[in-house]
Amino acid sequence: DAKTTQPPSMDCAEGRAANLPCNHSTISGNEYVYWYRQIHSQGPQYIIHGLKNNETNEMASLIITEDRKSSTLILPHATLRDTAVYYCIVRPNTGFQKLVFGTGTRLLVSP
Amino acid sequence: DAGVIQSPRHEVTEMGQEVTLRCKPISGHDYLFWYRQTMMRGLELLIYFNNNVPIDDSGMPEDRFSAKMPNASFSTLKIQPSEPRDSAVYFCASSSSGGIWGSTDTQYFGPGTRLTVL
């Protein structure tokens, strides 16, 4: 039972920023927000994770609201290869906790 | 780094036959996971190992499924006997608990094995 809510699908024009929202209103203080994506016919791929501060890496930026009840994954300049299903996952940072994948957001990047 | 390696990439078999899926995790990783993905149920965790020891097999659907990890560089998932409803993509993933944030490790997935049971 995933503890996140994501829109089932989104569209984005190539070269534009893709902003993927995620609601996690029941998140606990010790839970991280993780983002993975799955390109068609491939295994899921880690993108980024964060606790409460905004994070950025070479793939994306993660913006977490101050109350931590929602977050947004930003792909600054989407390309056709970013077409994938994007999963938002919350997970405690104490001990080992397995990832629980929900249904994710299917992002379609078009020319 | 070669990443997580799975074999075979595709497997077609007949109902009742034994199927063995194989996985080589990333060297140095101490966690190994087996997932199954179907259109109906999405991505499900079947079992995971820590230091070659099975920790949680609550996701294994039934006794026809078994998994082993004889050493740190090899794991198998076996289905005996196979049934058409076992048709799915099976993913293996590995991770390391040695990060500076402790358990905030990330999982690295293999390319998957697409199993078709006729």
mmCIF file of N, CA and C in Angstrom, chain B residues 12-117:
data_model
loop_
_atom_site.group_PDB
_atom_site.id
_atom_site.type_symbol
_atom_site.label_atom_id
_atom_site.label_comp_id
_atom_site.label_asym_id
_atom_site.label_seq_id
_atom_site.Cartn_x
_atom_site.Cartn_y
_atom_site.Cartn_z
ATOM 1 N N VAL B 12 10.450 -18.551 -22.420
ATOM 2 C CA VAL B 12 9.133 -19.060 -22.771
ATOM 3 C C VAL B 12 9.116 -20.535 -22.412
ATOM 4 N N THR B 13 8.136 -20.933 -21.640
ATOM 5 C CA THR B 13 8.066 -22.303 -21.186
ATOM 6 C C THR B 13 6.618 -22.766 -21.162
ATOM 7 N N GLU B 14 6.445 -24.023 -20.969
ATOM 8 C CA GLU B 14 5.094 -24.578 -20.911
ATOM 9 C C GLU B 14 4.681 -24.820 -19.455
ATOM 10 N N MET B 15 3.411 -24.730 -19.237
ATOM 11 C CA MET B 15 2.871 -24.950 -17.903
ATOM 12 C C MET B 15 3.376 -26.270 -17.339
ATOM 13 N N GLY B 16 3.781 -26.226 -16.080
ATOM 14 C CA GLY B 16 4.262 -27.420 -15.410
ATOM 15 C C GLY B 16 5.765 -27.554 -15.403
ATOM 16 N N GLN B 17 6.436 -26.806 -16.235
ATOM 17 C CA GLN B 17 7.888 -26.888 -16.305
ATOM 18 C C GLN B 17 8.534 -26.064 -15.195
ATOM 19 N N GLU B 18 9.752 -26.433 -14.874
ATOM 20 C CA GLU B 18 10.528 -25.670 -13.887
ATOM 21 C C GLU B 18 11.237 -24.521 -14.589
ATOM 22 N N VAL B 19 11.229 -23.373 -13.933
ATOM 23 C CA VAL B 19 11.884 -22.188 -14.475
ATOM 24 C C VAL B 19 12.881 -21.669 -13.443
ATOM 25 N N THR B 20 14.080 -21.350 -13.888
ATOM 26 C CA THR B 20 15.089 -20.772 -13.002
ATOM 27 C C THR B 20 15.593 -19.464 -13.578
ATOM 28 N N LEU B 21 15.434 -18.412 -12.796
ATOM 29 C CA LEU B 21 15.916 -17.097 -13.182
ATOM 30 C C LEU B 21 17.168 -16.794 -12.375
ATOM 31 N N ARG B 22 18.113 -16.107 -13.000
ATOM 32 C CA ARG B 22 19.403 -15.896 -12.367
ATOM 33 C C ARG B 22 19.736 -14.414 -12.249
ATOM 34 N N CYS B 23 20.517 -14.095 -11.230
ATOM 35 C CA CYS B 23 20.871 -12.701 -10.981
ATOM 36 C C CYS B 23 22.280 -12.610 -10.416
ATOM 37 N N LYS B 24 23.024 -11.665 -10.950
ATOM 38 C CA LYS B 24 24.340 -11.326 -10.390
ATOM 39 C C LYS B 24 24.264 -9.883 -9.927
ATOM 40 N N PRO B 25 24.346 -9.646 -8.614
ATOM 41 C CA PRO B 25 24.242 -8.264 -8.125
ATOM 42 C C PRO B 25 25.518 -7.478 -8.376
ATOM 43 N N ILE B 26 25.451 -6.198 -8.119
ATOM 44 C CA ILE B 26 26.635 -5.345 -8.219
ATOM 45 C C ILE B 26 27.622 -5.752 -7.126
ATOM 46 N N SER B 27 28.880 -5.867 -7.503
ATOM 47 C CA SER B 27 29.905 -6.284 -6.554
ATOM 48 C C SER B 27 29.964 -5.332 -5.364
ATOM 49 N N GLY B 28 29.975 -5.930 -4.174
ATOM 50 C CA GLY B 28 30.057 -5.130 -2.961
ATOM 51 C C GLY B 28 28.716 -4.799 -2.338
ATOM 52 N N HIS B 29 27.637 -5.018 -3.070
ATOM 53 C CA HIS B 29 26.309 -4.770 -2.507
ATOM 54 C C HIS B 29 25.923 -5.915 -1.580
ATOM 55 N N ASP B 30 25.288 -5.567 -0.460
ATOM 56 C CA ASP B 30 24.933 -6.594 0.509
ATOM 57 C C ASP B 30 23.438 -6.891 0.571
ATOM 58 N N TYR B 31 22.637 -6.155 -0.213
ATOM 59 C CA TYR B 31 21.204 -6.450 -0.299
ATOM 60 C C TYR B 31 20.867 -6.881 -1.716
ATOM 61 N N LEU B 32 19.989 -7.885 -1.813
ATOM 62 C CA LEU B 32 19.518 -8.327 -3.113
ATOM 63 C C LEU B 32 18.008 -8.522 -3.032
ATOM 64 N N PHE B 33 17.330 -8.065 -4.077
ATOM 65 C CA PHE B 33 15.870 -8.078 -4.099
ATOM 66 C C PHE B 33 15.375 -8.760 -5.380
ATOM 67 N N TRP B 34 14.278 -9.470 -5.251
ATOM 68 C CA TRP B 34 13.560 -9.992 -6.408
ATOM 69 C C TRP B 34 12.172 -9.354 -6.448
ATOM 70 N N TYR B 35 11.843 -8.781 -7.612
ATOM 71 C CA TYR B 35 10.544 -8.160 -7.842
ATOM 72 C C TYR B 35 9.856 -8.848 -9.015
ATOM 73 N N ARG B 36 8.533 -8.710 -9.037
ATOM 74 C CA ARG B 36 7.744 -9.173 -10.167
ATOM 75 C C ARG B 36 6.865 -8.014 -10.621
ATOM 76 N N GLN B 37 6.746 -7.858 -11.936
ATOM 77 C CA GLN B 37 5.917 -6.781 -12.461
ATOM 78 C C GLN B 37 4.910 -7.314 -13.469
ATOM 79 N N THR B 38 3.651 -7.016 -13.215
ATOM 80 C CA THR B 38 2.586 -7.353 -14.146
ATOM 81 C C THR B 38 1.712 -6.120 -14.350
ATOM 82 N N MET B 39 0.926 -6.145 -15.406
ATOM 83 C CA MET B 39 0.037 -5.017 -15.671
ATOM 84 C C MET B 39 -0.992 -4.883 -14.556
ATOM 85 N N MET B 40 -1.471 -6.009 -14.070
ATOM 86 C CA MET B 40 -2.537 -5.973 -13.073
ATOM 87 C C MET B 40 -2.051 -5.535 -11.696
ATOM 88 N N ARG B 41 -0.884 -5.982 -11.294
ATOM 89 C CA ARG B 41 -0.433 -5.779 -9.911
ATOM 90 C C ARG B 41 0.735 -4.824 -9.782
ATOM 91 N N GLY B 42 1.270 -4.366 -10.912
ATOM 92 C CA GLY B 42 2.391 -3.439 -10.848
ATOM 93 C C GLY B 42 3.663 -4.140 -10.399
ATOM 94 N N LEU B 43 4.512 -3.386 -9.718
ATOM 95 C CA LEU B 43 5.819 -3.885 -9.284
ATOM 96 C C LEU B 43 5.712 -4.348 -7.833
ATOM 97 N N GLU B 44 5.962 -5.625 -7.612
ATOM 98 C CA GLU B 44 5.828 -6.208 -6.278
ATOM 99 C C GLU B 44 7.151 -6.796 -5.820
ATOM 100 N N LEU B 45 7.478 -6.581 -4.560
ATOM 101 C CA LEU B 45 8.662 -7.203 -3.980
ATOM 102 C C LEU B 45 8.319 -8.629 -3.569
ATOM 103 N N LEU B 46 9.103 -9.578 -4.034
ATOM 104 C CA LEU B 46 8.869 -10.984 -3.701
ATOM 105 C C LEU B 46 9.667 -11.402 -2.470
ATOM 106 N N ILE B 47 10.954 -11.089 -2.471
ATOM 107 C CA ILE B 47 11.849 -11.523 -1.402
ATOM 108 C C ILE B 47 13.090 -10.654 -1.437
ATOM 109 N N TYR B 48 13.744 -10.490 -0.271
ATOM 110 C CA TYR B 48 15.042 -9.853 -0.307
ATOM 111 C C TYR B 48 16.011 -10.525 0.661
ATOM 112 N N PHE B 49 17.270 -10.407 0.332
ATOM 113 C CA PHE B 49 18.363 -11.006 1.081
ATOM 114 C C PHE B 49 19.267 -9.900 1.633
ATOM 115 N N ASN B 50 19.872 -10.176 2.760
ATOM 116 C CA ASN B 50 20.926 -9.342 3.306
ATOM 117 C C ASN B 50 22.096 -10.248 3.643
ATOM 118 N N ASN B 51 23.242 -9.952 3.067
ATOM 119 C CA ASN B 51 24.416 -10.799 3.275
ATOM 120 C C ASN B 51 24.097 -12.277 3.010
ATOM 121 N N ASN B 52 23.401 -12.523 1.930
ATOM 122 C CA ASN B 52 23.070 -13.863 1.416
ATOM 123 C C ASN B 52 21.982 -14.565 2.218
ATOM 124 N N VAL B 53 21.446 -13.934 3.240
ATOM 125 C CA VAL B 53 20.419 -14.552 4.075
ATOM 126 C C VAL B 53 19.047 -13.985 3.729
ATOM 127 N N PRO B 54 18.055 -14.850 3.476
ATOM 128 C CA PRO B 54 16.713 -14.332 3.195
ATOM 129 C C PRO B 54 16.133 -13.641 4.426
ATOM 130 N N ILE B 55 15.688 -12.422 4.263
ATOM 131 C CA ILE B 55 15.182 -11.636 5.378
ATOM 132 C C ILE B 55 13.655 -11.575 5.379
ATOM 133 N N ASP B 56 13.072 -11.358 4.227
ATOM 134 C CA ASP B 56 11.629 -11.205 4.150
ATOM 135 C C ASP B 56 11.135 -11.844 2.857
ATOM 136 N N ASP B 57 10.426 -12.937 2.987
ATOM 137 C CA ASP B 57 9.878 -13.612 1.803
ATOM 138 C C ASP B 57 8.357 -13.532 1.797
ATOM 139 N N SER B 58 7.819 -12.559 2.484
ATOM 140 C CA SER B 58 6.360 -12.452 2.594
ATOM 141 C C SER B 58 5.691 -12.160 1.257
ATOM 142 N N GLY B 59 6.447 -11.684 0.296
ATOM 143 C CA GLY B 59 5.869 -11.393 -1.010
ATOM 144 C C GLY B 59 5.867 -12.566 -1.965
ATOM 145 N N MET B 60 6.491 -13.660 -1.594
ATOM 146 C CA MET B 60 6.503 -14.848 -2.448
ATOM 147 C C MET B 60 5.077 -15.384 -2.523
ATOM 148 N N PRO B 61 4.558 -15.518 -3.737
ATOM 149 C CA PRO B 61 3.127 -15.833 -3.876
ATOM 150 C C PRO B 61 2.719 -17.188 -3.321
ATOM 151 N N GLU B 62 3.515 -18.189 -3.461
ATOM 152 C CA GLU B 62 3.151 -19.512 -2.955
ATOM 153 C C GLU B 62 4.369 -20.413 -2.973
ATOM 154 N N ASP B 63 4.166 -21.626 -2.496
ATOM 155 C CA ASP B 63 5.292 -22.549 -2.327
ATOM 156 C C ASP B 63 5.949 -22.942 -3.637
ATOM 157 N N ARG B 64 5.332 -22.666 -4.731
ATOM 158 C CA ARG B 64 5.949 -23.004 -6.019
ATOM 159 C C ARG B 64 7.163 -22.110 -6.282
ATOM 160 N N PHE B 65 7.235 -21.007 -5.563
ATOM 161 C CA PHE B 65 8.340 -20.068 -5.735
ATOM 162 C C PHE B 65 9.375 -20.293 -4.636
ATOM 163 N N SER B 66 10.648 -20.288 -5.044
ATOM 164 C CA SER B 66 11.727 -20.371 -4.066
ATOM 165 C C SER B 66 12.895 -19.547 -4.572
ATOM 166 N N ALA B 67 13.669 -19.003 -3.644
ATOM 167 C CA ALA B 67 14.828 -18.196 -4.006
ATOM 168 C C ALA B 67 15.999 -18.580 -3.134
ATOM 169 N N LYS B 68 17.179 -18.526 -3.734
ATOM 170 C CA LYS B 68 18.393 -18.853 -2.999
ATOM 171 C C LYS B 68 19.472 -17.839 -3.332
ATOM 172 N N MET B 69 20.400 -17.711 -2.417
ATOM 173 C CA MET B 69 21.566 -16.865 -2.660
ATOM 174 C C MET B 69 22.760 -17.594 -2.067
ATOM 175 N N PRO B 70 23.370 -18.482 -2.806
ATOM 176 C CA PRO B 70 24.465 -19.304 -2.287
ATOM 177 C C PRO B 70 25.731 -18.524 -1.978
ATOM 178 N N ASN B 71 25.906 -17.386 -2.635
ATOM 179 C CA ASN B 71 27.065 -16.536 -2.349
ATOM 180 C C ASN B 71 26.733 -15.090 -2.700
ATOM 181 N N ALA B 72 27.656 -14.203 -2.422
ATOM 182 C CA ALA B 72 27.390 -12.772 -2.573
ATOM 183 C C ALA B 72 27.234 -12.324 -4.016
ATOM 184 N N SER B 73 27.573 -13.174 -4.958
ATOM 185 C CA SER B 73 27.541 -12.750 -6.351
ATOM 186 C C SER B 73 26.528 -13.503 -7.195
ATOM 187 N N PHE B 74 25.623 -14.231 -6.560
ATOM 188 C CA PHE B 74 24.699 -15.020 -7.359
ATOM 189 C C PHE B 74 23.428 -15.341 -6.583
ATOM 190 N N SER B 75 22.302 -15.218 -7.290
ATOM 191 C CA SER B 75 21.018 -15.587 -6.695
ATOM 192 C C SER B 75 20.143 -16.200 -7.775
ATOM 193 N N THR B 76 19.260 -17.080 -7.353
ATOM 194 C CA THR B 76 18.300 -17.688 -8.276
ATOM 195 C C THR B 76 16.888 -17.552 -7.725
ATOM 196 N N LEU B 77 15.949 -17.453 -8.643
ATOM 197 C CA LEU B 77 14.528 -17.503 -8.327
ATOM 198 C C LEU B 77 13.963 -18.651 -9.148
ATOM 199 N N LYS B 78 13.375 -19.617 -8.468
ATOM 200 C CA LYS B 78 12.891 -20.815 -9.143
ATOM 201 C C LYS B 78 11.379 -20.925 -8.997
ATOM 202 N N ILE B 79 10.747 -21.329 -10.067
ATOM 203 C CA ILE B 79 9.309 -21.576 -10.048
ATOM 204 C C ILE B 79 9.102 -23.018 -10.505
ATOM 205 N N GLN B 80 8.478 -23.805 -9.641
ATOM 206 C CA GLN B 80 8.270 -25.217 -9.947
ATOM 207 C C GLN B 80 7.021 -25.725 -9.259
ATOM 208 N N PRO B 81 5.984 -26.136 -9.969
ATOM 209 C CA PRO B 81 5.833 -26.032 -11.420
ATOM 210 C C PRO B 81 5.319 -24.665 -11.836
ATOM 211 N N SER B 82 5.656 -24.235 -13.034
ATOM 212 C CA SER B 82 5.198 -22.929 -13.497
ATOM 213 C C SER B 82 3.758 -22.998 -13.991
ATOM 214 N N GLU B 83 3.067 -21.851 -13.908
ATOM 215 C CA GLU B 83 1.688 -21.734 -14.353
ATOM 216 C C GLU B 83 1.556 -20.476 -15.215
ATOM 217 N N PRO B 84 0.555 -20.430 -16.086
ATOM 218 C CA PRO B 84 0.401 -19.254 -16.952
ATOM 219 C C PRO B 84 0.308 -17.941 -16.171
ATOM 220 N N ARG B 85 -0.281 -17.959 -14.990
ATOM 221 C CA ARG B 85 -0.403 -16.717 -14.203
ATOM 222 C C ARG B 85 0.931 -16.229 -13.647
ATOM 223 N N ASP B 86 1.977 -17.013 -13.814
ATOM 224 C CA ASP B 86 3.318 -16.574 -13.406
ATOM 225 C C ASP B 86 3.968 -15.706 -14.479
ATOM 226 N N SER B 87 3.337 -15.604 -15.621
ATOM 227 C CA SER B 87 3.884 -14.787 -16.701
ATOM 228 C C SER B 87 4.002 -13.338 -16.232
ATOM 229 N N ALA B 88 5.210 -12.789 -16.342
ATOM 230 C CA ALA B 88 5.489 -11.453 -15.822
ATOM 231 C C ALA B 88 6.925 -11.100 -16.185
ATOM 232 N N VAL B 89 7.320 -9.886 -15.816
ATOM 233 C CA VAL B 89 8.733 -9.516 -15.886
ATOM 234 C C VAL B 89 9.282 -9.576 -14.466
ATOM 235 N N TYR B 90 10.363 -10.296 -14.302
ATOM 236 C CA TYR B 90 10.987 -10.462 -12.988
ATOM 237 C C TYR B 90 12.274 -9.643 -12.951
ATOM 238 N N PHE B 91 12.340 -8.775 -11.958
ATOM 239 C CA PHE B 91 13.507 -7.916 -11.807
ATOM 240 C C PHE B 91 14.304 -8.325 -10.571
ATOM 241 N N CYS B 92 15.597 -8.227 -10.711
ATOM 242 C CA CYS B 92 16.507 -8.357 -9.587
ATOM 243 C C CYS B 92 17.117 -6.982 -9.344
ATOM 244 N N ALA B 93 17.324 -6.633 -8.086
ATOM 245 C CA ALA B 93 17.939 -5.359 -7.744
ATOM 246 C C ALA B 93 18.920 -5.591 -6.598
ATOM 247 N N SER B 94 19.903 -4.707 -6.487
ATOM 248 C CA SER B 94 20.818 -4.798 -5.356
ATOM 249 C C SER B 94 21.095 -3.415 -4.803
ATOM 250 N N SER B 95 21.533 -3.388 -3.561
ATOM 251 C CA SER B 95 21.867 -2.118 -2.931
ATOM 252 C C SER B 95 22.911 -2.351 -1.852
ATOM 253 N N SER B 96 23.490 -1.242 -1.422
ATOM 254 C CA SER B 96 24.506 -1.299 -0.379
ATOM 255 C C SER B 96 24.024 -0.517 0.826
ATOM 256 N N SER B 97 24.229 -1.061 1.984
ATOM 257 C CA SER B 97 23.843 -0.372 3.214
ATOM 258 C C SER B 97 24.970 0.480 3.757
ATOM 259 N N GLY B 98 26.036 0.613 2.986
ATOM 260 C CA GLY B 98 27.207 1.294 3.499
ATOM 261 C C GLY B 98 27.229 2.784 3.272
ATOM 262 N N GLY B 99 26.122 3.367 2.876
ATOM 263 C CA GLY B 99 26.093 4.798 2.650
ATOM 264 C C GLY B 99 26.248 5.578 3.948
ATOM 265 N N ILE B 100 26.638 6.815 3.830
ATOM 266 C CA ILE B 100 26.873 7.615 5.027
ATOM 267 C C ILE B 100 25.575 7.958 5.731
ATOM 268 N N TRP B 101 24.458 7.811 5.050
ATOM 269 C CA TRP B 101 23.178 8.043 5.688
ATOM 270 C C TRP B 101 22.536 6.742 6.159
ATOM 271 N N GLY B 102 23.336 5.716 6.238
ATOM 272 C CA GLY B 102 22.818 4.457 6.748
ATOM 273 C C GLY B 102 21.857 3.817 5.799
ATOM 274 N N SER B 103 20.602 3.731 6.164
ATOM 275 C CA SER B 103 19.656 2.955 5.373
ATOM 276 C C SER B 103 19.119 3.704 4.181
ATOM 277 N N THR B 104 19.552 4.925 3.926
ATOM 278 C CA THR B 104 19.013 5.643 2.778
ATOM 279 C C THR B 104 19.724 5.208 1.514
ATOM 280 N N ASP B 105 19.806 3.911 1.340
ATOM 281 C CA ASP B 105 20.480 3.373 0.173
ATOM 282 C C ASP B 105 19.545 3.383 -1.017
ATOM 283 N N THR B 106 20.082 3.325 -2.186
ATOM 284 C CA THR B 106 19.279 3.260 -3.396
ATOM 285 C C THR B 106 19.432 1.895 -4.027
ATOM 286 N N GLN B 107 18.398 1.459 -4.700
ATOM 287 C CA GLN B 107 18.413 0.157 -5.326
ATOM 288 C C GLN B 107 18.726 0.288 -6.814
ATOM 289 N N TYR B 108 19.540 -0.639 -7.285
ATOM 290 C CA TYR B 108 19.921 -0.674 -8.694
ATOM 291 C C TYR B 108 19.304 -1.922 -9.312
ATOM 292 N N PHE B 109 18.517 -1.692 -10.327
ATOM 293 C CA PHE B 109 17.754 -2.775 -10.936
ATOM 294 C C PHE B 109 18.453 -3.340 -12.166
ATOM 295 N N GLY B 110 18.260 -4.625 -12.371
ATOM 296 C CA GLY B 110 18.702 -5.263 -13.594
ATOM 297 C C GLY B 110 17.697 -5.033 -14.710
ATOM 298 N N PRO B 111 17.984 -5.569 -15.892
ATOM 299 C CA PRO B 111 17.114 -5.351 -17.055
ATOM 300 C C PRO B 111 15.849 -6.191 -17.035
ATOM 301 N N GLY B 112 15.802 -7.170 -16.135
ATOM 302 C CA GLY B 112 14.606 -7.996 -16.038
ATOM 303 C C GLY B 112 14.638 -9.235 -16.913
ATOM 304 N N THR B 113 13.828 -10.207 -16.512
ATOM 305 C CA THR B 113 13.591 -11.418 -17.309
ATOM 306 C C THR B 113 12.099 -11.463 -17.621
ATOM 307 N N ARG B 114 11.778 -11.480 -18.899
ATOM 308 C CA ARG B 114 10.364 -11.578 -19.298
ATOM 309 C C ARG B 114 10.008 -13.050 -19.412
ATOM 310 N N LEU B 115 9.145 -13.502 -18.515
ATOM 311 C CA LEU B 115 8.743 -14.910 -18.475
ATOM 312 C C LEU B 115 7.353 -15.066 -19.060
ATOM 313 N N THR B 116 7.233 -15.997 -19.990
ATOM 314 C CA THR B 116 5.945 -16.349 -20.562
ATOM 315 C C THR B 116 5.711 -17.832 -20.339
ATOM 316 N N VAL B 117 4.630 -18.152 -19.651
ATOM 317 C CA VAL B 117 4.271 -19.552 -19.395
ATOM 318 C C VAL B 117 3.025 -19.868 -20.216
#
